[in-house]
Coordinates of C-alpha atoms in Angstrom, one line a residue:
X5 CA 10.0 -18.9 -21.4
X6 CA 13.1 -17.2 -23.5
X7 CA 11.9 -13.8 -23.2
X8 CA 11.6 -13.6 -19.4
X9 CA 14.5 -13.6 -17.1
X10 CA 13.0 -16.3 -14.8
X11 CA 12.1 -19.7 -15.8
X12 CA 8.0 -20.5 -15.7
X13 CA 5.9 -20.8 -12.9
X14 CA 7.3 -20.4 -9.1
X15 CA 10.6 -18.5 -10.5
X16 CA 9.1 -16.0 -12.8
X17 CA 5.9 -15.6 -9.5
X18 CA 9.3 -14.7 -7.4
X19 CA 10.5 -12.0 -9.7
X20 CA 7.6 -9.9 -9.8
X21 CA 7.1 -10.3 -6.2
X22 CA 10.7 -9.3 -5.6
X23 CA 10.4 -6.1 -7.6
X24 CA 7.2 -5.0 -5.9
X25 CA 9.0 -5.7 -2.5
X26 CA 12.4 -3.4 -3.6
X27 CA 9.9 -0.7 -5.1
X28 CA 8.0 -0.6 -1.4
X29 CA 11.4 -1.7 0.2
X30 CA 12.2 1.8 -1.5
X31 CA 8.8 3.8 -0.7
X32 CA 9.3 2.8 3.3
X33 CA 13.1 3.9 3.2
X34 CA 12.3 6.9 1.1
X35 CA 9.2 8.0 3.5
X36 CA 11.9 7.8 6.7
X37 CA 15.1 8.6 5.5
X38 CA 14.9 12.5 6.2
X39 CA 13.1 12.0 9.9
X40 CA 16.4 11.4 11.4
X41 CA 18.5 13.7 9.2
X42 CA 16.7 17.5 10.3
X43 CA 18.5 17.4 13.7
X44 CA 21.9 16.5 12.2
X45 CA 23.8 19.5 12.8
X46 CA 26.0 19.1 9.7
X47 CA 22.6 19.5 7.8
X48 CA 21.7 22.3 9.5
X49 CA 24.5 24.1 9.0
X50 CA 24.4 23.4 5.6
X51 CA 20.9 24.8 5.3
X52 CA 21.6 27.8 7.5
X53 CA 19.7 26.2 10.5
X54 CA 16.2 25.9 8.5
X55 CA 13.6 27.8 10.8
X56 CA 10.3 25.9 11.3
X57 CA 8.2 27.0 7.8
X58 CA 11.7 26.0 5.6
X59 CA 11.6 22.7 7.9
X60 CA 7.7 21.9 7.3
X61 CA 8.1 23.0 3.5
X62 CA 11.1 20.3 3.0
X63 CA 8.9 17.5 4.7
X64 CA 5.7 18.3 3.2
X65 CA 7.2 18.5 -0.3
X66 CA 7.4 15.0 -0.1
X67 CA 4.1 14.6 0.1
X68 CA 2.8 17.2 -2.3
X69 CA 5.2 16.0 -4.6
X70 CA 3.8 12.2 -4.2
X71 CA 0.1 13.6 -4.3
X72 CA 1.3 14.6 -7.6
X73 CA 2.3 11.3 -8.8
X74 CA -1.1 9.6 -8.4
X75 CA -2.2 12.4 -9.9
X76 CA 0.1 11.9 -13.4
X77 CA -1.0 7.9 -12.8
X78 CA -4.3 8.7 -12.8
X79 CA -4.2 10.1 -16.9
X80 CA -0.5 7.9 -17.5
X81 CA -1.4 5.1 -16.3
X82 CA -3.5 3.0 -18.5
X83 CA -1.8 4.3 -21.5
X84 CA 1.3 3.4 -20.1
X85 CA 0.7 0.1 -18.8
X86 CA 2.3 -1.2 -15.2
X87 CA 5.6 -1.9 -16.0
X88 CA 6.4 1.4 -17.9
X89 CA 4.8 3.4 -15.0
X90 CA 7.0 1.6 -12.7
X91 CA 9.9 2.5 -14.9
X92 CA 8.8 6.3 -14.9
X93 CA 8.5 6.4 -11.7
X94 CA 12.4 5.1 -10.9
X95 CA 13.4 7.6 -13.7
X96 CA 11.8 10.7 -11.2
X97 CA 13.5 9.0 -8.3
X98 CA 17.4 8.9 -10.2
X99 CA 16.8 12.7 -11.0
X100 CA 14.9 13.7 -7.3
X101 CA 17.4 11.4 -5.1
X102 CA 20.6 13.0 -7.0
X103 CA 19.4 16.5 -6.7
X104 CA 18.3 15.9 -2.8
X105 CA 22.2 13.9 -2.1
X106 CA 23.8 17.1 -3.7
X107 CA 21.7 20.0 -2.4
X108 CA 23.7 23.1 -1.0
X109 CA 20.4 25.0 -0.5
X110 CA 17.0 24.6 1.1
X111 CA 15.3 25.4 -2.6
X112 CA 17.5 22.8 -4.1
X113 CA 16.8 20.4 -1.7
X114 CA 12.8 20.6 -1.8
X115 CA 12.7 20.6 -5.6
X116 CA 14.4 16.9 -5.4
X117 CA 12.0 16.2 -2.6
X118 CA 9.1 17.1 -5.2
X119 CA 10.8 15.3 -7.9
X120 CA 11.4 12.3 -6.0
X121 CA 8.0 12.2 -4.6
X122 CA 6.5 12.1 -8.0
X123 CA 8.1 8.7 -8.4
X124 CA 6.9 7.6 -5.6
X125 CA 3.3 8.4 -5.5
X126 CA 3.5 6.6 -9.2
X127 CA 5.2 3.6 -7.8
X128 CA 2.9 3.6 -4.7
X129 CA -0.6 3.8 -7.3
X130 CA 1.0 1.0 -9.6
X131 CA 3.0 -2.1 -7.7
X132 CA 0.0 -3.0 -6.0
X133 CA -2.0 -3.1 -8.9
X134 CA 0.6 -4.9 -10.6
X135 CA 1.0 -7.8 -8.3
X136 CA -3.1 -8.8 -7.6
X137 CA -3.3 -8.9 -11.2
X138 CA -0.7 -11.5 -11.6
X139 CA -1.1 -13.6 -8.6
X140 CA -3.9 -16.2 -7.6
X141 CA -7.3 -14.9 -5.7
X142 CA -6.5 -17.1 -2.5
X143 CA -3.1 -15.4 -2.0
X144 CA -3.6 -12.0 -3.2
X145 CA -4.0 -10.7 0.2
X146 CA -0.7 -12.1 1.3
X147 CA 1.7 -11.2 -0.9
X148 CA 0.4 -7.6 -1.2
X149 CA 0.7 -7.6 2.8
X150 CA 4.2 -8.8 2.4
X151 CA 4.5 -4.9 0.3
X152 CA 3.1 -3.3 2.6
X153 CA 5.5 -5.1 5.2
X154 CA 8.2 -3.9 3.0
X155 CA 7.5 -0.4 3.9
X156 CA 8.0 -0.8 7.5
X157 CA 11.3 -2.6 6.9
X158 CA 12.2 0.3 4.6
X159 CA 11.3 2.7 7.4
X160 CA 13.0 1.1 9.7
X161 CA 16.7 0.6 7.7
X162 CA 16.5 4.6 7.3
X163 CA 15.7 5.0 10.8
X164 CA 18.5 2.7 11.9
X165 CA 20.9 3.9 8.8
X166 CA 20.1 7.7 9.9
X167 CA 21.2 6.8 13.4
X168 CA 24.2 4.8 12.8
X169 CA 25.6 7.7 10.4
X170 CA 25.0 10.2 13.0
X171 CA 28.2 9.5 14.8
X172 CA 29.9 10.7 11.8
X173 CA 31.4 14.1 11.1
X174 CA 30.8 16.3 7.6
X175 CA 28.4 16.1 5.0
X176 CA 28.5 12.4 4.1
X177 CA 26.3 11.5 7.1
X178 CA 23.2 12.7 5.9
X179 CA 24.0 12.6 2.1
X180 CA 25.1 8.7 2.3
X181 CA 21.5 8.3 3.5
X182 CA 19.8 9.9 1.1
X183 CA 21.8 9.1 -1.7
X184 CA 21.2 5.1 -0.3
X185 CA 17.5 5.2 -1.8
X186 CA 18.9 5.1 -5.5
X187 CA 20.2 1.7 -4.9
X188 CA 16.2 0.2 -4.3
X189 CA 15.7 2.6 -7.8
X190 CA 18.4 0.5 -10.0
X191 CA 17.1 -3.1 -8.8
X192 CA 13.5 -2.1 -9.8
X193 CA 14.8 -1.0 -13.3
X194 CA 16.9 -3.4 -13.8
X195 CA 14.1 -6.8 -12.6
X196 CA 11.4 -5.0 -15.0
X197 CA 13.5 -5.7 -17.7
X198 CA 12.8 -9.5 -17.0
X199 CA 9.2 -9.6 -16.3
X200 CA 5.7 -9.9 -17.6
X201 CA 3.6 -7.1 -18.6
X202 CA 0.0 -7.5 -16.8
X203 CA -2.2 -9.8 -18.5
X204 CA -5.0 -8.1 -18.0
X205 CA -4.1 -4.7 -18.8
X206 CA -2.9 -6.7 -22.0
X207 CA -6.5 -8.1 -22.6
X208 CA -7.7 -4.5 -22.3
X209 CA -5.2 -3.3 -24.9
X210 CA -6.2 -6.3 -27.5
X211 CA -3.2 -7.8 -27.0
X212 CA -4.9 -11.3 -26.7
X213 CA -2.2 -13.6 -27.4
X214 CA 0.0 -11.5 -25.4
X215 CA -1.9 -11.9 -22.5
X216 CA -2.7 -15.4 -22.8
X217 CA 1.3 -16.4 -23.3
X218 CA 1.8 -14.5 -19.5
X219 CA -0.7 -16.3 -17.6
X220 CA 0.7 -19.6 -18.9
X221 CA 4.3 -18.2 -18.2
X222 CA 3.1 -16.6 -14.5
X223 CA 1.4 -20.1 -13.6
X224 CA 3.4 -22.8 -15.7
X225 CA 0.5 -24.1 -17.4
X226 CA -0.4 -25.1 -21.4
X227 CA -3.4 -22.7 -22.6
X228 CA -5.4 -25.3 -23.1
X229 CA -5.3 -25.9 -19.2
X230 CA -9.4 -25.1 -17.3
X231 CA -7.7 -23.0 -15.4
X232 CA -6.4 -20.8 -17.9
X233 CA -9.2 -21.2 -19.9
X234 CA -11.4 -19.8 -16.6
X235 CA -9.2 -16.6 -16.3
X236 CA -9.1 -16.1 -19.9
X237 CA -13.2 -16.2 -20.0
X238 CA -13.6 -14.5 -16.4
X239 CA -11.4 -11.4 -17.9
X240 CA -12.8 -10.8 -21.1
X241 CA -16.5 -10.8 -19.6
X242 CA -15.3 -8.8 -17.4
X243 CA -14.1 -6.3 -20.2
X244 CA -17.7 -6.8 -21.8
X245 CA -19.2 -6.1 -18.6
X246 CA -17.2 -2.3 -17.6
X247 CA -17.5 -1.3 -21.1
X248 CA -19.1 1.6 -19.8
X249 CA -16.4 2.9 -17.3
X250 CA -13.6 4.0 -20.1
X251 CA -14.0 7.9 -19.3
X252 CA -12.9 9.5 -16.4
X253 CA -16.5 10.7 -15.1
X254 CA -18.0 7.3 -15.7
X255 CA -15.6 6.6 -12.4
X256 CA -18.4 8.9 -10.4
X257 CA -21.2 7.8 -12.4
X258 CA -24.3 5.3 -10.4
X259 CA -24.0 2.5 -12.6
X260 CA -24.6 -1.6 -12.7
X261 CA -21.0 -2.1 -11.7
X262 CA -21.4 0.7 -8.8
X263 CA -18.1 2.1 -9.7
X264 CA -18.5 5.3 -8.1
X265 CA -18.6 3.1 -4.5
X266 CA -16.3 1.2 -4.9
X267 CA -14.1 3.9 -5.7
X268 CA -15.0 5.8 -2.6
X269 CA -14.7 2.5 -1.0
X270 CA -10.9 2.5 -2.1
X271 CA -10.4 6.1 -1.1
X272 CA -12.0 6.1 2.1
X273 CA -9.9 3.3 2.9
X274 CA -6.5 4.6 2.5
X275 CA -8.1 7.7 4.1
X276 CA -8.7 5.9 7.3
X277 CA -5.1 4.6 7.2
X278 CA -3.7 7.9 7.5
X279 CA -6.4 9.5 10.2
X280 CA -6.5 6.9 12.9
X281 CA -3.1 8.5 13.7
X282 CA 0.2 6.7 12.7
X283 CA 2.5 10.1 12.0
X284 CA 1.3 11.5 14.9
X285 CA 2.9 8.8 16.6
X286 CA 5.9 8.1 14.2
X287 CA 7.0 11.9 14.5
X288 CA 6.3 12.3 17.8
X289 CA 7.6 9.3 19.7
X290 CA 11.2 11.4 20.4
X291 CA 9.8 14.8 21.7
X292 CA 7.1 12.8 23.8
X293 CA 10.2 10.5 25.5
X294 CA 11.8 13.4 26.5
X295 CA 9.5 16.0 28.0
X296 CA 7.3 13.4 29.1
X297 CA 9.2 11.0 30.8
X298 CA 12.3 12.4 30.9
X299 CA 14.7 10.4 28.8
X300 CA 18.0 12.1 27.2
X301 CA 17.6 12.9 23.0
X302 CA 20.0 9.4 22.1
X303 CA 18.0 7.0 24.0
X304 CA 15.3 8.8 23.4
X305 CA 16.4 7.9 20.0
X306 CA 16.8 4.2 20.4
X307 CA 13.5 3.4 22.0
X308 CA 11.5 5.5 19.3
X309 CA 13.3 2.9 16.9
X310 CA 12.5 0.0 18.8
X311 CA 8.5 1.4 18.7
X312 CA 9.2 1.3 14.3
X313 CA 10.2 -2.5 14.8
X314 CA 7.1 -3.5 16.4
X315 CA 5.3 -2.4 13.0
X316 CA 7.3 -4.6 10.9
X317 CA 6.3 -7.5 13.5
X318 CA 2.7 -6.6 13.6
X319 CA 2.9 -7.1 9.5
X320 CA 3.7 -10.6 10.1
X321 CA 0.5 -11.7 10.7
X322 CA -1.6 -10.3 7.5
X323 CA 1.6 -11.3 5.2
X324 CA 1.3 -14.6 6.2
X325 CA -2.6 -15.1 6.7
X326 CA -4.3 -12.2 5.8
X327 CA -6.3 -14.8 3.2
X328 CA -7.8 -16.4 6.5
X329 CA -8.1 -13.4 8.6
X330 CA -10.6 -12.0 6.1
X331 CA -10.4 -8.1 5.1
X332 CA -13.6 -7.0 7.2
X333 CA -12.8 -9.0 10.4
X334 CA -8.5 -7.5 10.3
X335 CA -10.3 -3.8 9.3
X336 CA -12.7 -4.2 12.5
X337 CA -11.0 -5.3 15.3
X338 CA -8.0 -3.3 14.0
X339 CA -9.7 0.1 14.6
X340 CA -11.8 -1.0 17.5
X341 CA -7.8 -1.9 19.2
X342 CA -6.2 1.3 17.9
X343 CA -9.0 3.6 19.3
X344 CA -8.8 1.9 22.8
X345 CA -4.7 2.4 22.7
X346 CA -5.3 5.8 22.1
X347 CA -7.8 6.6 24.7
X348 CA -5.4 4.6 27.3
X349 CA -2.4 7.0 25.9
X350 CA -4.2 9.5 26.9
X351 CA -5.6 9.3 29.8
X352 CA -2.2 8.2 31.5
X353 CA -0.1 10.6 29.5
X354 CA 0.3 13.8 31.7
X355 CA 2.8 16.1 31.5
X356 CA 5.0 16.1 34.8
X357 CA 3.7 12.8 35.6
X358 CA 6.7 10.3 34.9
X359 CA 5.2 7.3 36.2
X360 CA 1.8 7.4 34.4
X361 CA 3.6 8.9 31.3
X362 CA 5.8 5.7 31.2
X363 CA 2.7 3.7 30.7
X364 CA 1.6 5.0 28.0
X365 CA 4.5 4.5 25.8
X366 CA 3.7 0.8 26.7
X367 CA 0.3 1.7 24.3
X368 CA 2.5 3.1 22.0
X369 CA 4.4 0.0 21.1
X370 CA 0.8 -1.7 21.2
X371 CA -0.8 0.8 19.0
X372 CA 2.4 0.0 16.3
X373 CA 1.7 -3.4 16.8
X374 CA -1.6 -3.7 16.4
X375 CA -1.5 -0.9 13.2
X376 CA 0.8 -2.9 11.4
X377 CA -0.8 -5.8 11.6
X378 CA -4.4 -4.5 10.1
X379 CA -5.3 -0.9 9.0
X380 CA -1.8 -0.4 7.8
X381 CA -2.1 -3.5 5.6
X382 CA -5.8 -4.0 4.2
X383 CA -6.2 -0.7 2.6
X384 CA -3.1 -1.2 0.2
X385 CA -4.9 -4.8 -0.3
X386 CA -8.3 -3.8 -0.8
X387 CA -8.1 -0.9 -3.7
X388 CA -6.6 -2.9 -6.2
X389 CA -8.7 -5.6 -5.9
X390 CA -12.3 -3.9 -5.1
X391 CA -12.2 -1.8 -8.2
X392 CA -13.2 -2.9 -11.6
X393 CA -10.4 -3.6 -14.5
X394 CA -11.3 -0.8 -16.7
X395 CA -11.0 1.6 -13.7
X396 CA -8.2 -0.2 -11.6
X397 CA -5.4 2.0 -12.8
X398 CA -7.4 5.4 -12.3
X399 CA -9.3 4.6 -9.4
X400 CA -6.2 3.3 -7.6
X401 CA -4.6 6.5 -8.2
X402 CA -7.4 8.5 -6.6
X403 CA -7.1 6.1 -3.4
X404 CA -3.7 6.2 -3.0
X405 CA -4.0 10.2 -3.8
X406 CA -5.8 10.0 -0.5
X407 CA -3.4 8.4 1.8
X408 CA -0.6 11.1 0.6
X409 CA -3.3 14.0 0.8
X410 CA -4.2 13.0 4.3
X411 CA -0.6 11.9 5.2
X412 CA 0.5 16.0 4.5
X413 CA -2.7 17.2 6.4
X414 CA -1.8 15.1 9.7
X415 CA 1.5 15.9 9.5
X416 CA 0.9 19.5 8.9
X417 CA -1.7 19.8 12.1
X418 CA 0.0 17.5 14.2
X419 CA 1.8 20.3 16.1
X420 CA -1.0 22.7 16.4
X421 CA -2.9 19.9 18.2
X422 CA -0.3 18.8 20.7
X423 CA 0.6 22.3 21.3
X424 CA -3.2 23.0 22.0
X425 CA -5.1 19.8 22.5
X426 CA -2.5 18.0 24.6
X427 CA -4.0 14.8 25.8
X428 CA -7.0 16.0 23.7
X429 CA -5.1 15.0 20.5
X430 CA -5.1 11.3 21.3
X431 CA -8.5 11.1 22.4
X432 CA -9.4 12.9 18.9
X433 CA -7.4 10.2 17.5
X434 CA -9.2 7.3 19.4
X435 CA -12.3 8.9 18.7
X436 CA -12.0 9.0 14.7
X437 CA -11.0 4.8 15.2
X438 CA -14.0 4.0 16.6
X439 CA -15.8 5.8 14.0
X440 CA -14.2 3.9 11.5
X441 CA -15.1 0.7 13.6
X442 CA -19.0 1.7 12.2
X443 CA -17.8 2.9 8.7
X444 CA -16.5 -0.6 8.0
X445 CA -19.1 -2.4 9.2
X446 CA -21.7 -0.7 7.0
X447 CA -20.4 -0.3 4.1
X448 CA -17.2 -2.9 3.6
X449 CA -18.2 -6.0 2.2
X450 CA -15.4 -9.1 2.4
X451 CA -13.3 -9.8 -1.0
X452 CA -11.2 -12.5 0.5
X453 CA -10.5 -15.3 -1.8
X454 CA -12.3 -14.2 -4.6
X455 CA -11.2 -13.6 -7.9
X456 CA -10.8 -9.9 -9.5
X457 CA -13.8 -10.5 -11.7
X458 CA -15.6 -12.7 -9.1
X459 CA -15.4 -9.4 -7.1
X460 CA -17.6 -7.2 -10.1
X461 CA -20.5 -9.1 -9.2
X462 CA -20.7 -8.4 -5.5
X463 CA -21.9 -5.7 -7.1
X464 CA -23.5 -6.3 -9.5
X465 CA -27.2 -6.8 -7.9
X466 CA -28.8 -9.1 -11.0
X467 CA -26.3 -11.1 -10.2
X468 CA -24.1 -11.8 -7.6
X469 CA -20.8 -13.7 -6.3
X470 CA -22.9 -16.8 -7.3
X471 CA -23.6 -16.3 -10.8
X472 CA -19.9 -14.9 -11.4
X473 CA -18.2 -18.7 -10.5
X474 CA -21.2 -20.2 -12.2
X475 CA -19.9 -18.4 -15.3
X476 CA -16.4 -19.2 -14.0
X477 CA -17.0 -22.9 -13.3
X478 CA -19.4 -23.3 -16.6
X479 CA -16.4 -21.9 -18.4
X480 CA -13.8 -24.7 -16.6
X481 CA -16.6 -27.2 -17.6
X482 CA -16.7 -26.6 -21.3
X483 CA -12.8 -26.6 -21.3
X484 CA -12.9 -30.4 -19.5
X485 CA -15.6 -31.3 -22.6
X486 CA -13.1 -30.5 -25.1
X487 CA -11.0 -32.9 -23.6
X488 CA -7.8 -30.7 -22.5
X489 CA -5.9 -32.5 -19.5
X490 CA -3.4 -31.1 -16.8
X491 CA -3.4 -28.6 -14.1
X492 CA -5.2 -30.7 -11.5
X493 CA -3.6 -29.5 -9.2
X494 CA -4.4 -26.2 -9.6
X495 CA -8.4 -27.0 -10.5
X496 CA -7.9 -28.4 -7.0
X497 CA -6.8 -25.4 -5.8
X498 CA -9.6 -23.4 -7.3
X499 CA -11.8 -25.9 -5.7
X500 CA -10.2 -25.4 -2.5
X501 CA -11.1 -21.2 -3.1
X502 CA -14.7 -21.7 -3.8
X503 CA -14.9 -23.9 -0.6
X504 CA -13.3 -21.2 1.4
X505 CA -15.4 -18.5 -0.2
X506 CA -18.4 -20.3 0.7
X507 CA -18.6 -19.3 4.4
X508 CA -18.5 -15.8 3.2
X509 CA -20.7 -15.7 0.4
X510 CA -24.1 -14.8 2.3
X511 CA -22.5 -12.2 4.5
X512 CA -20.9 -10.6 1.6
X513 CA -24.1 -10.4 -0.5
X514 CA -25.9 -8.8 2.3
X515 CA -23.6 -5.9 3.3
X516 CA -23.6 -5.3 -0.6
X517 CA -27.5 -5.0 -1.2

């Protein structure tokens, strides 16, 4: 299609996954670029050797700053639409990246940390959003695992980028660094230009024909096609159905749709992401390989990155089978395995003790593992597609509003509890997994494999999972009776979803009742 930069179908899917993978290629390298930077002692001289409140206030603005973002999203966002959100938030990360790479003072240097975390807490509430609503049901969880992988690798290159420029002398080996982020800014500007605006965000603005011309771009198809015939039908009953969630206190109302749960449902879960412990271990892998067991501050160094590489690995496995894994199943065993890493951590990590202390970094790396590969991934996953259309944009905001809220209270308490709970701090860790192990067993119900609309009616109690692919299949039918032809293939594919969702269908309706 001429007015896209990718050809239809496969090429044009590939764009929009490539931008959401540079925008949380950029949110990873963004989150870790200044952990390795504060003990630099060019920075410090620079900042007059920033004492412990002027350190926490130039980390924590970060967070505020992205707080803030989903915050703005929450009121910009559906006016604005996915792509020009996305291109807002790049326009806060130019400004905040230049004024952090040229800071001479500890002021200037938290006001671009603010700035830039704006951008990102708008990036963060948006490319997730973006993608499930322009990809297939049965591999929705995957490619939004594959962003969330992205943050790891992002996390990683700034750990290993912070490390490599530390052998360097003067100013340029913490400003390179930081200054590196803008390049992830200029590739999302620049692939936006060449994609698709949301189809159904489109449908909600009345831009019918809009809409309809993007899914047959996004999936290569004629409109005449069952399958784009389905989508068109499922979205715009879905539309009829949340008429009544346009205001912002209809998102806390008790309604047929149940919005108000599911958007605690999507806060809670990005809530749990950032309280089963991950920046306590993140931040304080170095300090614990020293006094602990007694390595030096560089190798200390090197093994704390090895511990961020065994989160990228642990993504693997949700960004390539997530669909199959199932949302409840990864959620459950994934908090049941982090809250028995934890408890192990402790009990063998003793101060003095060497030996024992040694061990439990081997929990560590498993903890990382095992994180990455499940309550690090499913939250991201599970917002966007949990919440219904006319409250996606705002609800997703409040979600991810909880995982930077959280991230700046762990991060802020952290020391306080090592300093007095020792030990205790993991076991209060361990202990808050395990209560999450109950939380998601109660009250999560599976979305795998179903469609955004098909999700509305787990629901909706007068009708169900059931009814909603009746609709769906009823509206595939009539399309078939008018005689279109084509996109067999991809009625076989739907075929092969419904047969996959089957298996889930009564366990799904009962956790929901």
């Amino acid at each position: 299609m001429g007015r896209y930069w990718f050809k239809d179908g496969a090429p044009l899917r590939g764009g929009i996954a490539s931008v959401c993978l540079a925008a949380f290629l950029f949110f990873g390298y963004d989150q870790g670029v200044l952990g390795g930077i504060l003990q630099m002692e060019d920075f410090k001289n620079q900042f007059n050797h920033p004492n412990d409140t002027e350190t926490g206030a130039i980390v924590s603005a970060y967070c505020l700053g992205a707080l803030g973002g989903c915050i703005l999203n929450f009121y910009t966002g559906d006016r604005l639409g996915r792509r020009k959100s996305m291109w807002l938030a790049m326009s806060f990360v130019f400004v905040g990246a230049t004024l952090q790479a040229s800071a001479f003072t500890v002021a200037h240097l938290v006001v671009g940390r603010v700035i830039t975390g704006l951008g990102t807490g708008i990036d963060s509430s948006t490319v997730p959003t973006y993608q499930s609503e322009l990809c297939r049901a049965e591999k929705r969880g995957r490619k939004v695992s594959w962003e969330v992988m992205f943050i790891g690798v992002g996390i990683v290159l700034s750990y290993w980028m912070d490390f490599g420029f530390s052998y360097l002398s003067g100013s340029i080996a913490w400003r390179f660094p930081i200054a590196f982020q803008l390049v992830f800014a200029i590739i999302v500007t620049a692939l936006i230009f060449g994609l698709p605006e949301s189809p159904r965000w489109l449908f909600k603005r009345g831009r019918r024909a809009e809409a309809i011309e993007v899914l047959c771009a996004v999936f290569d198809l004629p409109e005449s096609d069952p399958y784009i015939q389905g989508e068109i039908r499922a979205i715009e009953n879905a539309l009829d159905t949340e008429s009544n969630v346009k205001s912002n206190r209809a998102l806390f109302k008790k309604d047929r749709l149940q919005t108000r749960r599911r958007v605690m449902l999507a806060y809670f879960a990005l809530l749990m992401n950032q309280l089963v412990g991950p920046n306590l271990i993140v931040y304080y892998i170095p300090t614990i390989l020293t006094q602990n067991v007694g390595l030096d501050a560089r190798t200390a160094q090197i093994v704390g990155g090895c511990v961020q590489i065994m989160f990228v690995i642990g993504c693997f496995a949700p960004a390539l089978a997530l669909d199959r894994m199932g949302r409840r199943p990864t959620m459950l065993w994934g908090c049941l395995g982090l809250g028995i890493c934890m408890v192990c951590a402790a009990g063998l990590l003793q101060p003095g003790h060497t030996t024992t202390s040694s061990a439990a970094i081997a929990f560590f790396f498993l903890w990382m593992l095992i994180f990455g590969g499940t309550i690090n991934v499913v939250p991201w996953v599970y917002g966007p597609e949990i919440l219904p259309l006319e409250a996606r944009a705002r609800g997703v905001s409040i979600s991810v509003a909880a995982h930077w809220m959280w991230n700046f209270f762990v991060v802020m308490i952290s020391p306080i509890l090592v300093n007095r709970l020792r030990w205790g701090t993991y076991l209060l860790f361990g202990g808050l997994s395990f209560v999450f192990v109950g939380v998601v067993w109660k009250w999560y119900p599976e979305t795998s494999n179903y469609t955004l609309e098909e999700i509305d009616s787990i629901f909706l109690k007068d009708e169900g999972v059931e009814g909603a692919r009746r609709r769906r299949m009823s509206a595939t039918s009539a399309a078939h009776a008018h005689g279109y032809e084509g996109g067999e293939k991809d009625g076989a594919a739907f075929s092969s979803t419904d047969e996959e969702g089957k298996g889930e269908k009564v366990h799904v309706e009962r956790r929901s009742s």
